Coordinates of C-alpha atoms and ligand atoms in Angstrom, one line a residue:
X97 CA 0.7 43.5 -0.7
X98 CA -2.9 42.3 -0.3
X99 CA -4.4 43.9 2.8
X100 CA -7.2 41.7 4.1
X101 CA -8.4 44.5 6.3
X102 CA -7.5 42.8 9.5
X103 CA -5.3 44.1 12.2
X104 CA -1.9 42.7 12.7
X105 CA -1.0 43.0 16.3
X106 CA 2.3 41.2 16.4
X107 CA 5.3 41.2 14.2
X108 CA 6.2 38.0 12.3
X109 CA 8.6 36.2 14.5
X110 CA 8.8 32.7 13.2
X111 CA 8.8 31.5 9.6
X112 CA 6.7 28.4 8.8
X113 CA 9.8 26.4 7.9
X114 CA 11.2 27.2 11.3
X115 CA 8.0 26.1 13.0
X116 CA 8.1 22.7 11.2
X117 CA 11.7 22.2 12.2
X118 CA 11.2 23.2 15.8
X119 CA 8.3 20.8 16.1
X120 CA 10.2 17.8 14.8
X121 CA 13.4 18.7 16.7
X122 CA 11.4 18.9 19.9
X123 CA 9.8 15.5 19.6
X124 CA 13.1 14.0 18.4
X125 CA 14.8 15.3 21.5
X126 CA 12.3 13.4 23.6
X127 CA 12.7 10.1 21.9
X128 CA 10.4 10.2 18.9
X129 CA 11.3 9.0 15.4
X130 CA 10.3 11.4 12.7
X131 CA 8.2 9.7 10.0
X132 CA 7.7 11.5 6.6
X133 CA 4.3 12.5 5.6
X134 CA 2.4 9.8 3.8
X135 CA 0.7 10.4 0.4
X136 CA -2.6 12.2 0.1
X137 CA -3.8 9.0 -1.5
X138 CA -4.3 6.7 1.4
X139 CA -2.4 3.5 1.2
X140 CA -4.6 0.4 1.3
X141 CA -7.4 2.1 3.1
X142 CA -10.7 2.2 1.1
X143 CA -12.5 3.8 4.0
X144 CA -11.4 7.3 3.0
X145 CA -11.0 9.1 -0.3
X146 CA -8.0 11.2 0.8
X147 CA -5.7 11.4 3.8
X148 CA -7.5 13.6 6.4
X149 CA -5.3 13.2 9.4
X150 CA -1.8 12.4 10.7
X151 CA -2.8 9.2 12.3
X152 CA -4.1 7.7 9.1
X153 CA -0.9 6.1 8.0
X154 CA -0.5 4.6 11.5
X155 CA -4.0 3.1 11.7
X156 CA -2.8 -0.6 11.5
X157 CA -0.3 0.1 14.2
X158 CA -2.9 1.6 16.4
X159 CA -5.1 -1.5 15.9
X160 CA -2.2 -3.7 16.8
X161 CA -2.0 -5.2 13.4
X162 CA 1.6 -4.1 12.7
X163 CA 4.6 -3.4 14.8
X164 CA 5.8 0.2 14.8
X165 CA 9.2 -1.0 16.2
X166 CA 9.7 -3.2 13.2
X167 CA 8.7 -0.6 10.7
X168 CA 9.9 2.6 12.3
X169 CA 12.3 1.5 15.1
X170 CA 10.1 3.1 17.8
X171 CA 6.7 3.3 19.4
X172 CA 7.0 7.1 19.6
X173 CA 6.6 8.9 16.3
X174 CA 6.2 12.4 15.0
X175 CA 5.2 13.7 11.6
X176 CA 4.0 16.6 9.5
X177 CA 1.2 15.2 7.5
X178 CA -0.3 16.5 4.2
X179 CA -4.0 16.4 4.7
X180 CA -7.1 17.2 2.7
X181 CA -10.7 17.5 3.8
X182 CA -13.2 17.6 1.0
X183 CA -16.1 18.5 3.4
X184 CA -14.7 22.0 3.7
X185 CA -14.5 22.9 0.0
X186 CA -17.6 25.1 0.0
X187 CA -16.5 27.0 3.1
X188 CA -13.1 28.1 1.6
X189 CA -12.9 31.8 1.2
X190 CA -13.4 32.7 4.9
X191 CA -10.4 33.0 7.2
X192 CA -10.3 29.5 8.6
X193 CA -11.3 26.8 6.2
X194 CA -8.9 25.1 3.8
X195 CA -9.0 22.0 1.6
X196 CA -5.4 21.1 1.8
X197 CA -3.6 21.7 5.1
X198 CA -0.7 20.4 7.1
X199 CA -1.0 18.7 10.4
X200 CA 1.9 18.4 12.9
X201 CA 1.5 15.4 15.2
X202 CA 3.1 13.2 17.8
X203 CA 2.0 9.6 18.3
X204 CA 2.5 7.0 20.9
X205 CA 1.6 3.4 20.0
X206 CA 1.2 1.3 23.1
X207 CA 3.7 3.6 24.9
X208 CA 3.1 6.8 26.8
X209 CA -0.5 8.0 27.4
X210 CA -2.4 11.0 28.7
X211 CA 0.1 12.4 31.2
X212 CA 3.1 12.7 28.9
X213 CA 0.9 13.8 25.9
X214 CA -0.4 16.7 28.0
X215 CA 3.0 17.7 29.4
X216 CA 4.7 17.5 26.0
X217 CA 2.1 19.6 24.3
X218 CA 2.0 22.2 27.0
X219 CA 5.8 22.5 27.1
X220 CA 6.0 22.8 23.3
X221 CA 3.4 25.6 23.0
X222 CA 4.6 27.6 26.0
X223 CA 8.3 27.0 26.1
X224 CA 9.3 26.3 22.5
X225 CA 6.8 28.6 20.8
X226 CA 6.5 31.1 23.6
X227 CA 2.7 31.4 23.5
X228 CA 1.5 33.3 26.6
X229 CA -0.2 31.0 29.2
X230 CA -2.8 33.8 29.7
X231 CA -4.2 33.3 26.3
X232 CA -4.4 29.5 26.5
X233 CA -7.2 27.3 27.9
X234 CA -8.0 23.6 27.5
X235 CA -10.9 21.2 27.1
X236 CA -11.6 17.7 28.2
X237 CA -14.3 15.1 27.4
X238 CA -17.5 15.5 29.4
X239 CA -18.7 12.0 28.7
X240 CA -21.6 10.7 26.6
X241 CA -23.2 7.7 25.1
X242 CA -21.6 5.1 27.3
X243 CA -18.2 6.6 27.2
X244 CA -17.3 8.0 30.7
X245 CA -16.2 11.6 31.4
X246 CA -12.4 11.9 31.2
X247 CA -11.7 12.7 34.9
X248 CA -8.1 11.5 34.5
X249 CA -7.3 14.1 31.8
X250 CA -9.0 16.8 34.0
X251 CA -6.8 15.9 37.0
X252 CA -3.6 15.7 34.9
X253 CA -4.3 19.2 33.6
X254 CA -4.9 20.6 37.1
X255 CA -1.7 19.1 38.3
X256 CA 0.4 20.1 35.2
X257 CA -0.8 23.7 34.9
X258 CA -2.4 24.7 38.2
X259 CA -5.0 27.4 37.6
X260 CA -5.5 26.6 33.9
X261 CA -9.0 27.1 32.6
X262 CA -10.5 23.6 31.9
X263 CA -13.8 23.3 30.0
X264 CA -15.7 20.1 29.6
X265 CA -17.2 19.4 26.2
X266 CA -19.2 16.6 24.7
X267 CA -18.9 14.2 21.9
X268 CA -18.8 16.5 18.9
X269 CA -15.9 18.5 20.3
X270 CA -14.0 16.1 22.4
X271 CA -14.2 12.7 21.0
X272 CA -12.2 12.0 17.8
X273 CA -12.5 9.4 15.1
X274 CA -12.7 7.0 13.6
X275 CA -11.4 8.3 10.3
X276 CA -13.7 7.0 7.6
X277 CA -16.3 4.4 8.7
X278 CA -14.3 2.4 11.2
X279 CA -11.1 2.2 13.2
X280 CA -9.3 3.8 16.2
X281 CA -11.0 6.6 18.1
X282 CA -11.2 8.0 21.6
X283 CA -11.8 11.0 23.9
X284 CA -9.7 14.0 23.3
X285 CA -8.4 17.1 25.1
X286 CA -7.7 20.3 23.2
X287 CA -5.6 23.3 23.7
X288 CA -7.2 26.6 22.6
X289 CA -5.7 30.0 22.0
X290 CA -7.6 33.3 22.5
X291 CA -7.0 35.7 19.7
X292 CA -8.4 39.3 19.4
X293 CA -11.5 38.1 17.7
X294 CA -12.2 34.7 19.2
X295 CA -11.0 31.4 20.4
X296 CA -9.0 29.1 18.1
X297 CA -8.5 25.4 18.7
X298 CA -4.9 24.7 18.1
X299 CA -4.0 21.2 19.3
X300 CA -6.1 18.1 19.5
X301 CA -4.7 15.4 21.8
X302 CA -6.6 12.2 21.2
X303 CA -6.4 9.4 23.7
X304 CA -7.0 6.6 21.3
X305 CA -8.2 3.6 23.3
X306 CA -11.2 2.3 21.3
X307 CA -11.9 0.7 18.0
X308 CA -15.2 1.6 16.3
X309 CA -16.9 -0.9 14.0
X310 CA -19.0 0.2 11.0
X311 CA -22.1 0.4 13.2
X312 CA -20.3 2.7 15.7
X313 CA -19.9 0.0 18.4
X314 CA -16.8 0.7 20.4
X315 CA -14.5 -2.0 21.8
X316 CA -11.2 -1.4 23.7
X317 CA -8.1 -1.6 21.6
X318 CA -5.4 -4.0 22.7
X319 CA -3.2 -1.1 23.5
X320 CA -3.6 2.6 24.4
X321 CA -2.4 5.1 21.9
X322 CA -1.8 8.8 21.6
X323 CA -2.7 10.7 18.4
X324 CA -2.2 14.4 18.4
X325 CA -2.8 17.0 15.7
X326 CA -1.7 20.6 15.6
X327 CA -3.0 22.5 12.7
X328 CA -0.2 24.2 10.9
X329 CA -2.3 27.0 9.3
X330 CA -3.7 28.1 12.6
X331 CA -0.5 27.9 14.4
X332 CA 1.4 29.9 11.8
X333 CA -1.3 32.5 11.8
X334 CA -1.0 32.9 15.6
X335 CA 2.8 33.0 15.6
X336 CA 2.9 35.5 12.8
X337 CA 0.3 37.6 14.4
X338 CA -2.3 37.3 11.6
X339 CA -6.0 36.6 11.5
X340 CA -5.7 34.0 8.7
X341 CA -3.1 31.8 7.1
X342 CA -3.6 33.8 3.9
X343 CA -1.6 36.6 5.5
X344 CA 1.3 34.4 6.5
X345 CA 4.2 33.0 4.6
X346 CA 2.2 29.9 3.9
X347 CA 0.2 31.8 1.3
X348 CA 2.0 35.1 0.6
X349 CA 4.1 33.9 -2.3
X350 CA 1.0 32.7 -4.2
X351 CA -1.0 35.7 -3.2
X352 CA 1.8 38.0 -4.5
X353 CA 1.8 36.1 -7.8
X354 CA -2.0 36.6 -8.1
X355 CA -1.5 40.3 -7.4
X356 CA 1.0 40.5 -10.3
X357 CA -1.8 39.3 -12.6
X358 CA -4.5 41.4 -11.3
X359 CA -5.0 44.6 -9.3
X360 CA -6.5 43.5 -6.0
X361 CA -5.5 46.1 -3.5
X362 CA -8.4 48.3 -2.4
X363 CA -11.0 46.0 -4.0
X364 CA -14.1 44.8 -2.3
X365 CA -14.5 41.8 -0.2
X366 CA -15.6 39.6 -3.0
X367 CA -12.3 40.0 -4.8
X368 CA -10.5 39.1 -1.6
X369 CA -12.6 36.1 -1.2
X370 CA -11.8 35.0 -4.8
X371 CA -8.1 35.4 -4.0
X372 CA -8.4 33.2 -1.0
X373 CA -10.3 30.5 -2.9
X374 CA -7.8 30.6 -5.8
X375 CA -4.8 30.3 -3.5
X376 CA -6.3 27.6 -1.4
X377 CA -7.4 25.6 -4.5
X378 CA -4.2 25.9 -6.4
X379 CA -2.2 24.9 -3.5
X380 CA -4.5 21.9 -3.0
X381 CA -4.4 21.0 -6.7
X382 CA -0.6 21.1 -6.8
X383 CA -0.3 18.8 -3.8
X384 CA -2.9 16.3 -5.1
X385 CA -1.3 16.2 -8.5
X386 CA 2.2 15.7 -7.1
X387 CA 0.8 12.7 -5.2
X388 CA -0.5 11.1 -8.4
X389 CA -4.1 12.2 -8.6
X390 CA -5.3 12.7 -12.2
X391 CA -8.3 14.9 -13.0
X392 CA -11.4 12.9 -13.8
X393 CA -15.1 12.9 -13.1
X394 CA -15.0 10.4 -10.2
X395 CA -13.5 10.2 -6.8
X396 CA -10.3 11.9 -6.1
X397 CA -9.9 12.9 -9.7
X398 CA -13.1 14.8 -9.4
X399 CA -12.0 16.6 -6.3
X400 CA -8.9 17.7 -8.2
X401 CA -11.0 18.8 -11.2
X402 CA -13.3 20.8 -9.0
X403 CA -10.5 22.6 -7.4
X404 CA -9.0 23.5 -10.7
X405 CA -12.3 24.6 -12.2
X406 CA -13.3 26.7 -9.2
X407 CA -9.8 28.4 -9.3
X408 CA -10.2 29.2 -13.0
X409 CA -13.7 30.5 -12.4
X410 CA -12.6 32.8 -9.6
X411 CA -9.7 34.0 -11.8
X412 CA -12.3 34.9 -14.5
X413 CA -14.4 36.7 -11.9
X414 CA -11.5 38.9 -11.2
X415 CA -10.9 39.4 -14.9
X416 CA -7.5 37.8 -15.0
X417 CA -6.7 37.5 -18.7
X418 CA -5.3 34.4 -20.3
X419 CA -4.2 31.2 -18.6
X420 CA -2.7 31.5 -15.2
X421 CA -2.7 28.2 -13.3
X422 CA 0.8 27.1 -14.1
X423 CA 2.1 30.6 -13.3
X424 CA 0.4 30.4 -9.9
X425 CA 1.6 26.8 -9.3
X426 CA 5.2 27.9 -9.4
X427 CA 5.3 29.9 -6.2
X428 CA 3.5 27.0 -4.4
X429 CA 6.1 24.5 -5.7
X430 CA 9.0 26.9 -4.8
X431 CA 7.9 27.7 -1.3
X432 CA 6.9 24.1 -0.3
X433 CA 9.4 21.9 -2.0
X434 CA 11.9 22.4 0.8
X435 CA 9.5 20.5 3.1
X436 CA 7.9 18.4 0.4
X437 CA 10.5 17.4 -2.2
X438 CA 7.9 15.5 -4.3
X439 CA 6.6 18.8 -5.5
X440 CA 9.9 19.5 -7.2
X441 CA 10.3 15.9 -8.5
X442 CA 6.9 15.9 -10.0
X443 CA 6.9 19.6 -11.1
X444 CA 6.6 18.8 -14.8
X445 CA 3.6 16.5 -14.3
X446 CA 1.9 19.0 -12.2
X447 CA 2.4 21.9 -14.6
X448 CA 1.5 19.9 -17.7
X449 CA -1.7 18.6 -16.0
X450 CA -2.7 22.1 -15.0
X451 CA -2.1 23.5 -18.5
X452 CA -4.1 20.6 -20.1
X453 CA -7.0 21.0 -17.7
X454 CA -7.1 24.8 -18.1
X455 CA -7.1 24.5 -21.9
X456 CA -10.0 22.0 -21.7
X457 CA -12.1 24.1 -19.4
X458 CA -11.3 27.4 -21.0
X459 CA -13.6 27.1 -24.0
X460 CA -16.4 25.5 -22.0
X461 CA -16.2 28.2 -19.5
X462 CA -16.3 31.0 -22.1
X463 CA -19.4 29.5 -23.6
X464 CA -21.0 28.9 -20.2
X465 CA -20.3 32.5 -19.1
X466 CA -22.0 33.7 -22.3
X467 CA -25.0 31.6 -21.5
X468 CA -24.9 32.9 -17.9
X469 CA -25.0 36.5 -19.1
X470 CA -28.5 35.8 -20.4
X471 CA -29.6 35.1 -16.8
X472 CA -28.0 38.3 -15.7
X473 CA -30.4 40.3 -17.8
X474 CA -33.3 38.2 -16.4
X475 CA -32.0 38.7 -12.8
X476 CA -32.6 35.2 -11.7
X477 CA -31.6 31.6 -12.3
X478 CA -33.7 28.5 -11.9
X479 CA -32.8 24.9 -11.0
X480 CA -33.5 23.8 -14.6
X481 CA -31.2 26.5 -15.9
X482 CA -28.5 25.5 -13.4
X483 CA -28.8 22.0 -14.6
X484 CA -28.5 23.0 -18.2
X485 CA -25.3 24.9 -17.3
X486 CA -24.1 21.7 -15.7
X487 CA -25.0 19.4 -18.5
X488 CA -23.9 21.5 -21.4
X489 CA -21.0 23.5 -19.9
X490 CA -19.8 21.4 -17.1
X491 CA -20.6 24.0 -14.4
X492 CA -20.8 22.2 -11.1
X493 CA -23.9 23.6 -9.3
X494 CA -21.9 25.4 -6.7
X495 CA -20.1 27.3 -9.4
X496 CA -23.4 28.6 -10.6
X497 CA -24.5 29.6 -7.1
X498 CA -21.2 31.2 -6.5
X499 CA -21.4 33.1 -9.7
X500 CA -25.0 34.1 -9.0
X501 CA -24.0 35.5 -5.7
X502 CA -21.2 37.5 -7.2
X503 CA -23.5 38.9 -9.8
X504 CA -26.3 39.4 -7.3
X505 CA -28.7 37.2 -9.1
X506 CA -31.3 35.3 -7.2
X507 CA -30.6 31.6 -7.7
X508 CA -33.0 28.8 -6.7
X509 CA -31.2 25.5 -7.2
X510 CA -33.3 23.4 -4.8
X511 CA -34.5 21.2 -7.6
X512 CA -31.2 20.8 -9.3
X513 CA -31.0 17.3 -7.9
X514 CA -34.4 16.4 -9.4
X515 CA -33.2 17.3 -12.9
X516 CA -29.9 15.5 -12.3
X517 CA -31.8 12.3 -11.3
X518 CA -34.2 12.5 -14.2
X519 CA -31.3 12.9 -16.6
X520 CA -29.7 9.8 -15.1
X521 CA -32.8 7.8 -15.5
X522 CA -33.1 8.9 -19.1
X523 CA -29.6 8.0 -20.0
X524 CA -30.0 4.6 -18.3
X525 CA -33.1 4.0 -20.3
X526 CA -31.2 4.9 -23.5
X527 CA -28.5 2.5 -22.6
X528 CA -30.9 -0.3 -22.4
X529 CA -32.4 0.5 -25.7
X530 CA -29.0 0.6 -27.3
X531 CA -28.5 -2.9 -26.1
X532 CA -31.1 -4.0 -28.6
X533 CA -34.3 -3.1 -27.0
X534 CA -34.2 -5.9 -24.5
X535 CA -36.5 -5.4 -21.6
X536 CA -34.2 -7.4 -19.4
X537 CA -30.5 -7.0 -19.5
X538 CA -29.1 -10.3 -20.5
X539 CA -27.4 -12.6 -18.1
X540 CA -24.2 -12.2 -20.2
X541 CA -24.1 -8.5 -20.0
X542 CA -24.7 -8.7 -16.3
X543 CA -21.7 -10.9 -15.9
X544 CA -19.7 -8.4 -17.9
X545 CA -21.0 -5.6 -15.8
X546 CA -19.6 -7.1 -12.7
X547 CA -16.4 -8.0 -14.5
X548 CA -16.1 -4.3 -15.4
X549 CA -16.1 -3.4 -11.7
X550 CA -13.3 -6.0 -11.1
X551 CA -11.3 -4.6 -14.0
X552 CA -11.6 -1.1 -12.7
X553 CA -10.3 -2.1 -9.3
X554 CA -7.6 -4.4 -10.8
X555 CA -6.3 -1.5 -12.9
X556 CA -6.1 0.7 -9.9
X557 CA -4.3 -2.0 -7.9
X558 CA -1.8 -2.7 -10.7
X559 CA -1.3 0.8 -12.1
X560 CA -2.0 3.0 -9.1
X561 CA -4.9 5.0 -7.8
X562 CA -4.5 7.7 -10.4
X563 CA -6.5 5.4 -12.7
X564 CA -10.1 6.5 -12.9
X565 CA -13.0 5.5 -15.1
X566 CA -13.6 7.6 -18.1
X567 CA -16.4 5.6 -19.7
X568 CA -17.7 2.1 -20.2
X569 CA -20.0 0.3 -22.5
X570 CA -21.2 -3.2 -22.7
X571 CA -22.6 -5.2 -25.6
X572 CA -23.5 -8.8 -25.8
X573 CA -20.0 -9.6 -27.1
X574 CA -17.6 -7.5 -25.1
X575 CA -17.1 -4.9 -22.5
X576 CA -15.2 -1.7 -23.1
X577 CA -13.6 0.3 -20.4
X578 CA -11.9 3.7 -20.8
X579 CA -9.7 5.0 -18.0
X580 CA -7.1 7.7 -17.3
X581 CA -3.5 6.6 -17.6
X582 CA -0.7 8.2 -19.6
X583 CA 1.2 5.2 -21.0
X584 CA 0.6 2.2 -23.1
X585 CA 0.2 -0.8 -20.8
X586 CA 3.0 -3.3 -21.0
X587 CA 2.2 -7.0 -21.8
X588 CA 3.2 -7.7 -18.2
X589 CA 0.8 -5.2 -16.8
X590 CA -2.0 -6.5 -18.9
X591 CA -1.3 -10.0 -17.8
X592 CA -1.3 -8.9 -14.1
X593 CA -4.6 -7.1 -14.5
X594 CA -6.2 -10.1 -16.2
X595 CA -4.8 -12.5 -13.6
X596 CA -6.0 -10.4 -10.8
X597 CA -9.6 -10.2 -12.2
X598 CA -9.6 -14.0 -12.7
X599 CA -8.2 -14.5 -9.2
X600 CA -11.1 -12.5 -7.7
X601 CA -13.6 -14.4 -9.9
X602 CA -12.3 -17.7 -8.8
X603 CA -12.4 -16.7 -5.1
X604 CA -16.2 -16.7 -5.4
X605 CA -16.6 -13.3 -3.8
X606 CA -20.0 -12.1 -2.8
X607 CA -21.5 -9.1 -4.6
X608 CA -23.7 -7.1 -2.3
X609 CA -25.8 -4.1 -2.8
X610 CA -26.5 -1.5 -0.2
X611 CA -28.6 1.6 -0.2
X612 CA -27.1 4.4 1.8
X613 CA -27.0 8.1 1.9
X614 CA -24.4 9.9 -0.2
X615 CA -22.7 10.8 3.1
X616 CA -22.4 7.2 4.1
X617 CA -21.3 6.1 0.7
X618 CA -18.6 8.7 0.7
X619 CA -17.4 7.5 4.1
X620 CA -17.4 3.9 3.0
X621 CA -14.8 4.8 0.3
X622 CA -17.0 3.9 -2.7
X623 CA -15.9 5.2 -6.0
X624 CA -18.3 7.6 -7.6
X625 CA -19.3 11.2 -8.3
X626 CA -18.7 12.2 -4.8
X627 CA -19.3 15.9 -4.9
X628 CA -22.5 15.6 -6.9
X629 CA -25.8 15.6 -5.2
X630 CA -27.7 12.5 -5.9
X631 CA -31.0 11.6 -4.4
X632 CA -31.3 10.7 -0.8
X633 CA -30.1 7.2 -1.3
X634 CA -27.4 5.8 -3.6
X635 CA -26.7 2.2 -4.4
X636 CA -23.2 0.9 -3.6
X637 CA -22.1 -2.5 -4.9
X638 CA -19.4 -4.2 -2.9
X639 CA -17.4 -7.2 -4.3
X640 CA -15.8 -9.0 -1.4
X641 CA -13.2 -6.8 0.1
X642 CA -11.9 -5.9 -3.3
X643 CA -14.2 -3.3 -4.9
X644 CA -16.8 -0.8 -4.0
X645 CA -18.6 1.4 -6.5
X646 CA -21.7 3.6 -6.8
X647 CA -23.7 1.9 -9.5
X648 CA -27.2 1.3 -10.8
X649 CA -26.6 -2.5 -11.4
X650 CA -27.5 -5.1 -12.3
X651 CA -24.8 -7.5 -11.1
X652 CA -24.2 -11.2 -10.5
X653 CA -24.5 -12.3 -6.9
X654 CA -21.2 -14.2 -6.7
X655 CA -18.1 -13.5 -8.9
X656 CA -17.9 -17.3 -9.8
X657 CA -20.9 -16.7 -12.1
X658 CA -18.7 -14.4 -14.3
X659 CA -16.7 -17.2 -15.9
X660 CA -13.3 -16.6 -17.5
X661 CA -12.2 -13.0 -18.1
X662 CA -10.0 -12.3 -21.0
X663 CA -8.5 -9.0 -22.2
X664 CA -8.7 -8.7 -26.0
X665 CA -7.2 -5.3 -26.7
X666 CA -5.6 -2.3 -25.2
X667 CA -5.4 1.0 -27.0
X668 CA -5.3 4.8 -26.7
X669 CA -8.5 6.8 -27.1
X670 CA -7.2 10.3 -26.4
X671 CA -4.3 11.8 -24.7
X672 CA -4.0 10.3 -21.2
X673 CA -6.9 8.0 -21.8
X674 CA -6.6 4.3 -22.5
X675 CA -9.2 1.7 -23.6
X676 CA -9.5 -1.9 -22.8
X677 CA -11.8 -4.3 -24.5
X678 CA -12.4 -7.6 -22.8
X679 CA -14.9 -10.5 -22.7
X680 CA -16.1 -13.2 -20.5
X681 CA -16.6 -16.8 -21.5
Ligands
LIG845 N1 -6.5 12.8 14.5 C1 -6.8 14.0 15.3 C2 -7.3 15.1 14.4 O1 -7.3 15.0 13.2 C3 -5.6 14.4 16.0 O2 -4.4 14.2 15.2 O3 -7.6 16.1 14.9

């Protein structure tokens, strides 16, 4: 068994499946309705790329737009939510960061508020889970930027647990939300656990009483809500007496499978780090794929592709021979499908996708690593060389820096971005030339360009969010759009897509362009190469409330200018990739 070199001071007492069950049973017993986890692909919420928290599926209920009683039969809910945070991808490999994770949560929508939330949480951790009170302390919001200190929560804690240590913290720690660029948020109170090596935040109780607009202006919600989140990985680590989730039953089946492929025991830290990265990323990839994400070069698809490529890369670094992703996906599917049956239902899709992606990347990687060996002799790698690896071999820049670190090369990739932008400029220039050397892109191609954005979104609306752009090309006569989708579109689907595009055209939606930082663009839910570093500012084109894409333009200012949109042809280009040709008149 992999020894991560950390002390285990307690014996495993509770399996993860038992913890999930205990949590849901507890909240059920005090009048909550258990709601299944929603998909990692957010439903109808363009403000986020992937589901990042338990409250996300309840956003419209928190905002008073929908009735929880009508839809769930209760205002008190509990769930175990599949969640994914792309911001942590580069941190994975230590003991605490994960991409995919599970979040246990109880929610009250216009029902109970601070007092009950605090009492329930304390009872659960101390009585149900048996965590020692001596090791627990709590925090409350100290107040900032026009939001008052949370004296009420402070008093409730004092009354509920006399003598408990209460710390007051500011906005970064004790104010949560909104998820994405706008929505419900509020001050929070957290429960921490003291381990041998530090303090771990285990449960976040958010008192959701504000709605934030896109400018960050807060207004009171029509009702007060409770949103809590208890991180499964941390909780299981504590209950199983481990310093990280990798040593718990959440990860042991996959780590055992990795160890069957490669001798890890006794190896240095870098191999252990690779094992952690591989197991995190494969788990994440399996869950994303089971929820319908398809690898691509944009948006969610790109997140999935990055996970897969990084996992393969780390496998190579540990000299695992042959293809291994499918083998390692099995233990994830086996150990999690009891709680998440969709893993079993979609097993074949997941496995086939992993095999395809691995085959695709295999050759590129081999060539790239050969190229990389040249830098090893030289002892260093420059931004330009990193860019060449990206351009010719599909090495994301962080793979190059990872690899450089592992091989102890000095890597200066500060100017990677500059090369990336230059390359973009050049290919844009090339595009214009291709269009017949016109200095100005014609009015007709501009109309088709905007129609392409509408088509992209219409395909996603009709066929699902797994659809991602694979390529596009516009001439004076037609537009061509390639996208990921595994089946031939039916006549009915094509009709629906065409009708939806024309409906949006006829609505006369405004097309607006905004410059924003990549961070803001990501938050706004725009489709694009999220994980790449662009320059400081990116352009995002928004069409009414229908579409949002990173793009260089140009576009019409109102969709009415497009005219009538007509699909001419739908065909296959490659396995899993379809092509639509269409025109505007
Ligand atoms: N939404 C809060 C969080 O993600 C509590 O569930 O921490």
